[in-house]
Coordinates of C-alpha atoms and ligand atoms in Angstrom, one line a residue:
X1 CA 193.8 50.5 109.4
X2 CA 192.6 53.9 109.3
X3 CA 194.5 57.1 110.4
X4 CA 193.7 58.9 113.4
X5 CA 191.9 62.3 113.0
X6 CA 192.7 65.3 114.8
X7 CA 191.1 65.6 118.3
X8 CA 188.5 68.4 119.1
X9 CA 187.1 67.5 122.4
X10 CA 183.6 69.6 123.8
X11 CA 183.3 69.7 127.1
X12 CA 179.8 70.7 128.3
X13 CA 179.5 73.2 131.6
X14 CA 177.4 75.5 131.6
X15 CA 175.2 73.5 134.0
X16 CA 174.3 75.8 137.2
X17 CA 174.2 72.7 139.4
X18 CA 171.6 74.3 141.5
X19 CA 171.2 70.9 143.7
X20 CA 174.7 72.1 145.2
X21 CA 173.3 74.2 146.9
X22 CA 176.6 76.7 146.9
X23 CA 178.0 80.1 145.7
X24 CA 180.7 78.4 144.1
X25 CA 179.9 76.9 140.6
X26 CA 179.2 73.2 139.7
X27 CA 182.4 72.1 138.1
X28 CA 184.5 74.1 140.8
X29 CA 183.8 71.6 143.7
X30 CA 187.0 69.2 143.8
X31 CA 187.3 65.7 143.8
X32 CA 191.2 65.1 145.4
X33 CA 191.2 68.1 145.6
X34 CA 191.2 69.5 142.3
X35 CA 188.3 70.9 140.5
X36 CA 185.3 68.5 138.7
X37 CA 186.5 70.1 135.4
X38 CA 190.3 70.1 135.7
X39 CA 190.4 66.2 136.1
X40 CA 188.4 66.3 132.5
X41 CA 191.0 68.8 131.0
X42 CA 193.6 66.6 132.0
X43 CA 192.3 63.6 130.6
X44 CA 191.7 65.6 127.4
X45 CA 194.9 66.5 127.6
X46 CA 196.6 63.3 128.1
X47 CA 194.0 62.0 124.8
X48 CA 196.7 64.6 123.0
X49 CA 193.6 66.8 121.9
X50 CA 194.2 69.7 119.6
X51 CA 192.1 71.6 120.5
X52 CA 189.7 71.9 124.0
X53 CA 186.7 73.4 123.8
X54 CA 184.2 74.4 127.0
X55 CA 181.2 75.4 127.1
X56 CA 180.1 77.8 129.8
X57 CA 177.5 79.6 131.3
X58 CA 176.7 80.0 134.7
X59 CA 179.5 81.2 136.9
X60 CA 182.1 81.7 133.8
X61 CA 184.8 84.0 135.3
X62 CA 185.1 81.9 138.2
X63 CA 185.9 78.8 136.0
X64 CA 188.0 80.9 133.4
X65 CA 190.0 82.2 136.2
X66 CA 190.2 78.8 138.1
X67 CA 191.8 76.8 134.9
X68 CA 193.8 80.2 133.3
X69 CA 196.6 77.5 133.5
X70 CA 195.3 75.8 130.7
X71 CA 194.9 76.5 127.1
X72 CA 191.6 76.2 126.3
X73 CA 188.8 77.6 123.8
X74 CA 185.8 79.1 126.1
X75 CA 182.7 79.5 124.5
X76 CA 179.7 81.1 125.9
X77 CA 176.0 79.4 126.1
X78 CA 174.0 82.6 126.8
X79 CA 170.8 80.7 127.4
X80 CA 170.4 76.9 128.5
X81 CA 168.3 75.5 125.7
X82 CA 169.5 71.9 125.7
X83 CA 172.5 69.8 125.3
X84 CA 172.5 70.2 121.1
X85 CA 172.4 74.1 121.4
X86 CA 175.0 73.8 123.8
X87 CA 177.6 72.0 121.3
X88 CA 176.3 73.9 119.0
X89 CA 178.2 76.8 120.2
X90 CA 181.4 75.0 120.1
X91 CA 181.4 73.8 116.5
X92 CA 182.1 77.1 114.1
X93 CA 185.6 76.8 115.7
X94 CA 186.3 73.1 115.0
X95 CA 187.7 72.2 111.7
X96 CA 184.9 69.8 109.4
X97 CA 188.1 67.1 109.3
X98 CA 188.6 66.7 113.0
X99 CA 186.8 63.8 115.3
X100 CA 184.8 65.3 117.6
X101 CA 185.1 64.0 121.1
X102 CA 182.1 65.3 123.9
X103 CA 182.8 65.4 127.4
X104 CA 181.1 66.5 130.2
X105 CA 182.5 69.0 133.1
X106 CA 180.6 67.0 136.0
X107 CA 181.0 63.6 135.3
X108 CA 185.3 63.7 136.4
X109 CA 186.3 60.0 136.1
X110 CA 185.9 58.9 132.8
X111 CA 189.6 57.0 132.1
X112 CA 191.5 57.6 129.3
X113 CA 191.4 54.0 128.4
X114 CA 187.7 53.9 128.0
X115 CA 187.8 57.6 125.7
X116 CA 190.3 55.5 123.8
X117 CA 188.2 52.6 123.1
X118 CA 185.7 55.3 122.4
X119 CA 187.7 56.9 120.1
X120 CA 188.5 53.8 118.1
X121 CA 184.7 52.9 117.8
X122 CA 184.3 56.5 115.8
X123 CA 187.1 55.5 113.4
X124 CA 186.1 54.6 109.7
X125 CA 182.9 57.4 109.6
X126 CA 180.7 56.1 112.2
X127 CA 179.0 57.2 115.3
X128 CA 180.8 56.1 118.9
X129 CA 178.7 56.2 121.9
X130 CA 179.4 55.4 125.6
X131 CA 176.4 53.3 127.1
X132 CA 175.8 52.0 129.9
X133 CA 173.7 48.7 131.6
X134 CA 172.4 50.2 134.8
X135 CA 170.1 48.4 137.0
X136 CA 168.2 51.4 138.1
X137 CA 168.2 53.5 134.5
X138 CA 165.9 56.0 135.2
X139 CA 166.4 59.5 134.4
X140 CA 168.7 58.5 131.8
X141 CA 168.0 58.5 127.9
X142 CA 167.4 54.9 127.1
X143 CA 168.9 52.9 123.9
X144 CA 167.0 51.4 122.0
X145 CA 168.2 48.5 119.6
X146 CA 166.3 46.8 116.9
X147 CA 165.9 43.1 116.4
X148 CA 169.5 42.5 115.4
X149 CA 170.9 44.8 118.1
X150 CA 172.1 47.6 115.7
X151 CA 171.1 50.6 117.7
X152 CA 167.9 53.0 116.1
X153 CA 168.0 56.1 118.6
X154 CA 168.1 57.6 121.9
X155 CA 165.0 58.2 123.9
X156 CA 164.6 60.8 126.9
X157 CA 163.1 59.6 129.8
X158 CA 160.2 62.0 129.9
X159 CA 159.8 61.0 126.2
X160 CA 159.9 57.5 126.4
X161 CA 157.1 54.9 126.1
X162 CA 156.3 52.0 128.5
X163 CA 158.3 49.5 126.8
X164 CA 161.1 52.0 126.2
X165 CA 161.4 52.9 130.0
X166 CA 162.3 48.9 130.6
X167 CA 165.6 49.3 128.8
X168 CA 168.3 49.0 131.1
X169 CA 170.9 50.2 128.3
X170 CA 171.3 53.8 129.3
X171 CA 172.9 57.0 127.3
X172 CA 175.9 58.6 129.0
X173 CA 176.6 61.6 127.1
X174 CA 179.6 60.9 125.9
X175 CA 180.0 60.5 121.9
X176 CA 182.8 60.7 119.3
X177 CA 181.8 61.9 115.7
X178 CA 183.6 63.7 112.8
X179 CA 183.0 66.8 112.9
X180 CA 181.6 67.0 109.6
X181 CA 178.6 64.9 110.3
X182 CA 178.1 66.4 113.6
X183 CA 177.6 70.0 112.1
X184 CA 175.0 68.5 109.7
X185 CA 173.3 66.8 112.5
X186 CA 173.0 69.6 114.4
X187 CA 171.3 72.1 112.1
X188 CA 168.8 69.7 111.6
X189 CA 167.5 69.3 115.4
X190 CA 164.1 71.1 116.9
X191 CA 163.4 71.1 120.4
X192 CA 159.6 69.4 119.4
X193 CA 160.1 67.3 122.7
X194 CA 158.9 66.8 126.2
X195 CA 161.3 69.4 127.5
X196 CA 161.1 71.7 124.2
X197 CA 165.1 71.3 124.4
X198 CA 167.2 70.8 121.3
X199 CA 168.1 67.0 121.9
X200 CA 171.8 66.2 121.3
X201 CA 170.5 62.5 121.4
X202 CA 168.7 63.4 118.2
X203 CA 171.2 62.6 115.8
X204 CA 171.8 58.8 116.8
X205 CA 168.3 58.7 114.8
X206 CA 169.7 60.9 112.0
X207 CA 172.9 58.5 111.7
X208 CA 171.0 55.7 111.6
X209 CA 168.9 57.5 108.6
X210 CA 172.1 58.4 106.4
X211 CA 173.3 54.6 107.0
X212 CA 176.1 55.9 109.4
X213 CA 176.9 53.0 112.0
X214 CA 176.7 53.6 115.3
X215 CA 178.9 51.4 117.5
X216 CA 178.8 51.2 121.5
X217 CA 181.3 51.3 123.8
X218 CA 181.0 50.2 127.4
X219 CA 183.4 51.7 130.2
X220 CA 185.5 49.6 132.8
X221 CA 183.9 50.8 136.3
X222 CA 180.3 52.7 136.6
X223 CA 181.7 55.4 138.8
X224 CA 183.6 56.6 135.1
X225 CA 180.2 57.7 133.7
X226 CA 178.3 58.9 137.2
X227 CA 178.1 62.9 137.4
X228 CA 178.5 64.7 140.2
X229 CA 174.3 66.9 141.0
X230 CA 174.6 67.1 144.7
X231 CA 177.0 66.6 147.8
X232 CA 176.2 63.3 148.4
X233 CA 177.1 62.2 144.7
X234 CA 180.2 64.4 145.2
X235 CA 181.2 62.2 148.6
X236 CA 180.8 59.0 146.7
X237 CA 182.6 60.0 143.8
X238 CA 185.9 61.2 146.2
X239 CA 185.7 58.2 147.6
X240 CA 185.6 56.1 144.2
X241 CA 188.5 58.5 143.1
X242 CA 190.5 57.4 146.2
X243 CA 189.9 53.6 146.0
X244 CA 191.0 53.7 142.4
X245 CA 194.3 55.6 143.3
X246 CA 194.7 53.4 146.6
X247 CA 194.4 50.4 144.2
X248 CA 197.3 51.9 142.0
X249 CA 199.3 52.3 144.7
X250 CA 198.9 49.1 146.1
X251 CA 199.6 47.2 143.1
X252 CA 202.9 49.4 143.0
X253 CA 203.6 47.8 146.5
X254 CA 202.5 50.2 148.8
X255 CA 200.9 48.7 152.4
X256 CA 197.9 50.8 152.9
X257 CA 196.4 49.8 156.5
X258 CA 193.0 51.2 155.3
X259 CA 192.5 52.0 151.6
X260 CA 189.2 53.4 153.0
X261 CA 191.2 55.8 155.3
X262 CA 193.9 57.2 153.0
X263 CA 193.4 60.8 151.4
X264 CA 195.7 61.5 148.2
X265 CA 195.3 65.1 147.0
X266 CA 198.1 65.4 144.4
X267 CA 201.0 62.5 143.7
X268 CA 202.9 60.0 145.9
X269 CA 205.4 58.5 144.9
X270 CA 207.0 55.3 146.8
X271 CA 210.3 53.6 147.5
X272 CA 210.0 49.8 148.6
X273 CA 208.5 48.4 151.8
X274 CA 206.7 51.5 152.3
X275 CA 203.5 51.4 155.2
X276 CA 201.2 54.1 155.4
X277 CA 198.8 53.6 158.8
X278 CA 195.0 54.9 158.7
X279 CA 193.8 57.9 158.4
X280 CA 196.7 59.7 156.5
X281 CA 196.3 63.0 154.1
X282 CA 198.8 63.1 151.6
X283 CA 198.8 66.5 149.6
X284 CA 200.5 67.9 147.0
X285 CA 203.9 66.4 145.5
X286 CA 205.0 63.6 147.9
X287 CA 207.6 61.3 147.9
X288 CA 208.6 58.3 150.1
X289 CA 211.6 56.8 149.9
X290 CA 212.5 52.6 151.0
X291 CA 211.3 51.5 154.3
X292 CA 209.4 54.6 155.5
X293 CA 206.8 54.6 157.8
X294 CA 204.0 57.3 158.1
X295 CA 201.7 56.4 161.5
X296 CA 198.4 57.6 161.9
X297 CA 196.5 60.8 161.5
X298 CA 199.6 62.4 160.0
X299 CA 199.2 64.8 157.0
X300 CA 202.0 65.4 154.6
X301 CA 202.0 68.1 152.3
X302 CA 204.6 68.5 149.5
X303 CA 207.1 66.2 151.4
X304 CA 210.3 64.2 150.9
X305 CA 211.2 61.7 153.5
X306 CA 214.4 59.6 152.5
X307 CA 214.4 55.7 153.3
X308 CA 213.9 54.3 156.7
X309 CA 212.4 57.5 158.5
X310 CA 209.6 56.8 160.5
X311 CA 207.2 59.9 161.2
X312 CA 204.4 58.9 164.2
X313 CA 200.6 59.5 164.9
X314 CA 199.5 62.8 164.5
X315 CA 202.2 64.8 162.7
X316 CA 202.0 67.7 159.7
X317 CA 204.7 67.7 157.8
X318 CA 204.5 70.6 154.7
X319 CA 207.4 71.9 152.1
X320 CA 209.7 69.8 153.5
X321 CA 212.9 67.8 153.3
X322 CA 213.9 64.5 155.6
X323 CA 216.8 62.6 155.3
X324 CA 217.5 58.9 156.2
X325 CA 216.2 57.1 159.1
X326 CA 214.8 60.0 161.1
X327 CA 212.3 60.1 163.7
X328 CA 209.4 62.3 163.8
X329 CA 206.6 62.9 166.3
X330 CA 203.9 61.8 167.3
X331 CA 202.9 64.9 167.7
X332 CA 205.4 67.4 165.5
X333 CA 204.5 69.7 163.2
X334 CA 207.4 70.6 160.4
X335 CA 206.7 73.7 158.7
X336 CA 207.7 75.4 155.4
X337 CA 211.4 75.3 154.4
X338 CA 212.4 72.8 157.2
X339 CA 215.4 70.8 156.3
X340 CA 216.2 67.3 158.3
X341 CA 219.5 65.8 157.7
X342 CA 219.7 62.1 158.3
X343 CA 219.2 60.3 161.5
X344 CA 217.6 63.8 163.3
X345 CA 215.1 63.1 166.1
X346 CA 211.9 65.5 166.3
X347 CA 209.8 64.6 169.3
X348 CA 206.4 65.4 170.3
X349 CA 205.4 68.7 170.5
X350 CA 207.9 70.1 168.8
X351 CA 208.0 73.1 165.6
X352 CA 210.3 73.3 163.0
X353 CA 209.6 76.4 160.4
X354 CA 212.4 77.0 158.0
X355 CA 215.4 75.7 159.3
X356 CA 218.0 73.4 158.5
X357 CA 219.2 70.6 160.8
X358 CA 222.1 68.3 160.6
X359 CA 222.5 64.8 161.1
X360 CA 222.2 63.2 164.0
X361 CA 220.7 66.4 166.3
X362 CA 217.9 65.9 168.7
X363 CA 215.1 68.5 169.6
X364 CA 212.8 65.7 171.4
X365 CA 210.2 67.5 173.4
X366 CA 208.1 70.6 173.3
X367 CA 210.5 73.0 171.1
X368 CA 210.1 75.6 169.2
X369 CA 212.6 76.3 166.2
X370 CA 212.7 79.2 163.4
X371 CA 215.1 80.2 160.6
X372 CA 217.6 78.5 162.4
X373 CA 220.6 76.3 161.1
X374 CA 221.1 73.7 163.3
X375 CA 224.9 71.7 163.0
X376 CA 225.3 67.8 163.8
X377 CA 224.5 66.1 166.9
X378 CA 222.8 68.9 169.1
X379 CA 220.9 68.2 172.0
X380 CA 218.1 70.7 172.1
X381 CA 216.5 70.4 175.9
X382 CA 212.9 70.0 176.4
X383 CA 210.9 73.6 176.4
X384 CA 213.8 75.1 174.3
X385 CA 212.5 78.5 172.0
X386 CA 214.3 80.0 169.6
X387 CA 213.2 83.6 170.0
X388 CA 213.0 84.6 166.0
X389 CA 210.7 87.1 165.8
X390 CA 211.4 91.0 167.3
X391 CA 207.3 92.2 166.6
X392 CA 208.7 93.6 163.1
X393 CA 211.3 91.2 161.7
X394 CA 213.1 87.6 161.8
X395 CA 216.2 86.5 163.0
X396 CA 218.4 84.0 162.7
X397 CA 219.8 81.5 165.0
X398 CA 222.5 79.4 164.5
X399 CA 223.7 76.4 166.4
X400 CA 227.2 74.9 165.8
X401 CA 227.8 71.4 165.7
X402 CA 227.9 69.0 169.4
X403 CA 225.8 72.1 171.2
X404 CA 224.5 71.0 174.0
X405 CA 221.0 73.0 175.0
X406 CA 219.5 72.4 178.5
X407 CA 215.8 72.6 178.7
X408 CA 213.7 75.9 178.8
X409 CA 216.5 77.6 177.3
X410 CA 215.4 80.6 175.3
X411 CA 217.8 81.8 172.3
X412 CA 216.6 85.3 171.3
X413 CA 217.9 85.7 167.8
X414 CA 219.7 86.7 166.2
X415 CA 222.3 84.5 168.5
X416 CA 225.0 82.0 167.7
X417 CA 226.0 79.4 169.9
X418 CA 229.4 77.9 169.1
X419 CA 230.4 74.4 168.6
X420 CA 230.9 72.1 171.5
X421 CA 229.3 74.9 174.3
X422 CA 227.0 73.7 176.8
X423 CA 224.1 75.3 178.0
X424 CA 223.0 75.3 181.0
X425 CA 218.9 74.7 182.1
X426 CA 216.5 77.9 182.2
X427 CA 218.9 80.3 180.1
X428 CA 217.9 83.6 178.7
X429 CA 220.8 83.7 175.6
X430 CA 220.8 86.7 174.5
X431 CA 224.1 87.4 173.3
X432 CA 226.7 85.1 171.2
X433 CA 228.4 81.6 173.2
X434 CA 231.8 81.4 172.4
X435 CA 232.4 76.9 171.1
X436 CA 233.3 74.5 174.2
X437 CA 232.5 76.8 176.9
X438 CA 229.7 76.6 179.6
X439 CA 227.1 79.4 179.1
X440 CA 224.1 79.8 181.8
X441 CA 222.0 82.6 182.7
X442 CA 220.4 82.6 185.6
X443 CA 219.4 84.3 188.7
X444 CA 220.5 82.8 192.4
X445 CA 218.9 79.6 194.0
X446 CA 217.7 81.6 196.9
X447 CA 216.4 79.8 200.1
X448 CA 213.9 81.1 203.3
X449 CA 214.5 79.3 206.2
X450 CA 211.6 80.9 208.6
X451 CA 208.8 81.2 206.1
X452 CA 205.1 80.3 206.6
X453 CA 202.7 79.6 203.8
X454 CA 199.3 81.8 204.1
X455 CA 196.9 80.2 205.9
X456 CA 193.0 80.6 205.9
X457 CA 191.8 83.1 209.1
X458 CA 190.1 79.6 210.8
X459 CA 193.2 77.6 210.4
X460 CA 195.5 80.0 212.6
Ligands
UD1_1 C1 171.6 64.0 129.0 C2 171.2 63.1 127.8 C3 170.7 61.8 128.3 C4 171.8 61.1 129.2 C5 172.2 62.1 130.3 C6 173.4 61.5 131.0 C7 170.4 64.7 126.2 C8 169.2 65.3 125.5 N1 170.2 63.8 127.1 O1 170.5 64.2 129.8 O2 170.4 60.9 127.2 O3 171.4 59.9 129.7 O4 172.6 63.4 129.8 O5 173.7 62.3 132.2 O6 171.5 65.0 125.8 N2 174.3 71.1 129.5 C9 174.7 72.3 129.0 N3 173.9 73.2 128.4 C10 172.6 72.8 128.2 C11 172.1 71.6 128.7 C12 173.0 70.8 129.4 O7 175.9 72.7 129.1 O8 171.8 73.6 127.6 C13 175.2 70.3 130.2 C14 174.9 70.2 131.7 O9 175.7 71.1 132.4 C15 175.4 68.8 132.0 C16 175.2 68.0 130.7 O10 175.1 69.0 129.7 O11 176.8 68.7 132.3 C17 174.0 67.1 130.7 O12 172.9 67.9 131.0 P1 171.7 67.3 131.9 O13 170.6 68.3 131.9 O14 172.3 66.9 133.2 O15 171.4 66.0 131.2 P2 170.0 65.6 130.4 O16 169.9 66.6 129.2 O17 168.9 65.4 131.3
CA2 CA1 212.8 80.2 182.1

């Protein structure tokens, strides 16, 4: 058994991913949500590296600024002279007695499994690459094996001979070396090539030479070693992203209704007997307790819905909080800092923005309510506004347990209505209702006996 080295691991990204045909710069554009580059990081990180290293060039601010969350080493390639110069630049900072593990910022879902596998194949002083068997190779550097499989070097496709060109054994980039032998390696390339770029494949030849074995690793799924060029790549790599977490999912015991239509940007997590319908966005930091029930179309952002809840078609929950067996939508829309007891009923058409309702209260149809707390078993009338907002600043409302809110009621906070008091249908409240009383505003039902409707000049 030998013993593990310390980790160095080089990502490459200083690719200007011109075929992107955007401002913003390769690695940037997210898969799930987060950027190209950040899912790399976080598999480095997970491979308990000591030490990340990323080469950049184009657009470096942007991507310093976008992962400032992480503790990483950034090293500048002025000048894009080929993937050897470019790791190149990263080895004066990475100690002789470290493995060396190369990434790349644009190829995002490479699993940890496969780096480890990867990482075991460099253990002992030899060379670990990642290949590939593709049935369409080309573009690729090809491996090429002699007679008894033992692998002699890496040829570029525009270097590459007729016979070469047939291999179907493709390079994917990704390598693990000691560090030691990869800084002798790499003084020793020239760019004497097709491209008159310093070759990072070279030194599989230059292994081979000093009697270094070179062992191949092959990953799980293709989609691990595919890198991201264009938009279209970039579609087919969400979608491989979202199948693989649909899968997880699944085999935890979710019911997905359409794998192909479910959207996870961040992390679910599930109770039992959980359904999720077509179509849904989950986002952020989500969690779904026994038994619920999300309908279609809905997006939930940074959500927890305790068991049995059932939320409909077409609702946008965010930063919120649901009790037990609730009922929400179709149609609502919870907002920031809204807090649903158990058993609450929000119908369609309805807003909730930071409020906090009790158990058992109903706001069922086309209602607004803001910074509002809300006690247990209110009826809140169809059409009923809370009136939170003077122009300059916010107001509270608060609404005492058994209220009873007839429809089109406007509460202009800041108001309190009392336990147990009714109000009546079409109310104005402007001022405080006193508990288990019977509050209406209203002007007089006035009727005109004699009185004619217009009519056109013609029709008199
Ligand atoms: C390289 C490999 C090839 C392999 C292919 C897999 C070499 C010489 N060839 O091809 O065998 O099949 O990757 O995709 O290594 N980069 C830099 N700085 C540079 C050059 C490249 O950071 O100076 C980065 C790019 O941003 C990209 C990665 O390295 O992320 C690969 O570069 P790219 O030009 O796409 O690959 P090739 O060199 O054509
Ligand atoms: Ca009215």
């Amino acid at each position: 058994m030998s013993v593990d080295l310390p980790l160095s691991v080089v990502v490459l990204a200083a690719g200007q991913g011109t075929r992107m045909k955007s401002r913003l710069p390769k690695v940037l554009h997210t898969i799930a949500g987060k950027p190209l580059l950040e899912h790399v990081i976080e598999d480095a990180l997970r491979l308990e590296a000591a030490d990340i290293h990323v080469v950049f060039g184009h657009g470096g601010a942007q991507v310093r600024e976008a992962l400032a969350a992480y503790d990483l080493q950034w090293v500048e390639q002025k000048e894009q002279r080929g993937t050897g110069h470019a790791v190149e630049q990263a080895l004066p900072a990475i100690p002789d007695n470290h493995l060396v593990l190369l990434l790349y910022g644009d190829v995002p879902l490479i699993t940890v499994p496969t780096l480890q596998r990867l990482i075991a194949a460099a253990q002992g002083d030899a060379l670990a690459l990642l290949t590939a068997e593709l049935a369409d190779p080309s573009g690729y550097g090809r491996i090429v094996r002699d007679a008894a499989g033992r692998v002699q070097c890496i040829v570029e496709q525009k270097d590459a001979t007729e016979d070469q060109l047939a291999i179907h054994e493709i390079n994917t980039g990704m390598l693990a070396v000691k560090a030691d032998r990869l800084k002798q390696w790499i003084a020793r390339l020239d760019d004497n090539n097709a491209q008159g770029e310093f070759y990072l494949t070279d030194i599989v030849g230059f292994a081979v030479a000093d009697g270094v074995t070179v062992n191949t690793v092959y990953p799980d799924e293709q989609c691990e070693i595919e890198g991201v060029n264009n938009k279209r790549q970039l579609a087919e790599l969400e979608r491989a992203f979202q199948w693989r977490q649909a899968r997880q999912l699944m085999e935890e015991g979710l019911t997905l209704r359409d794998p192909a239509r479910f959207d996870l940007r961040g992390t679910l997590s599930i109770g039992q007997d959980v359904i999720i319908d077509c179509n849904v966005l989950i986002e952020g930091e989500v969690a779904l307790g026994d038994e619920v029930y999300i309908g279609p179309n809905t997006v939930l952002k940074n959500v927890h819905i305790d068991a049995g809840t059932r939320v409909h078609t077409n609702c946008v929950l965010e930063d919120s909080v649901v009790g037990k067996r609730c009922e929400i939508g179709p149609y609502a829309r919870l907002r920031p800092q809204s807090e649903l007891a158990d058993r609450v009923k929000v119908g369609n058409f309805v807003e909730i923005k930071k409020s906090q309702i009790a158990t058992g209260s109903k706001v069922n149809h086309l209602s607004y309510v803001g910074d509002t707390t809300m006690g247990a078993n209110v009826n809140v009338g169809a059409g009923t506004i809370t009136c939170n907002y003077d122009g300059v600043y916010k107001h509270q409302t608060v609404i005492g347990d058994n209220v009873f809110i007839g429809s089109d009621t406007q509460l202009v906070a800041p108001v309190t209505v009392a336990e147990g008091a009714t109000i009546g249908a079409g109310s104005t409240i402007t001022r405080d209702v006193p508990a288990e009383t019977l509050t209406l505003s209203r002007a007089q039902q006035v009727t005109v006996e004699e009185w004619q409707r217009p009519k056109k000049a013609d029709e008199r």
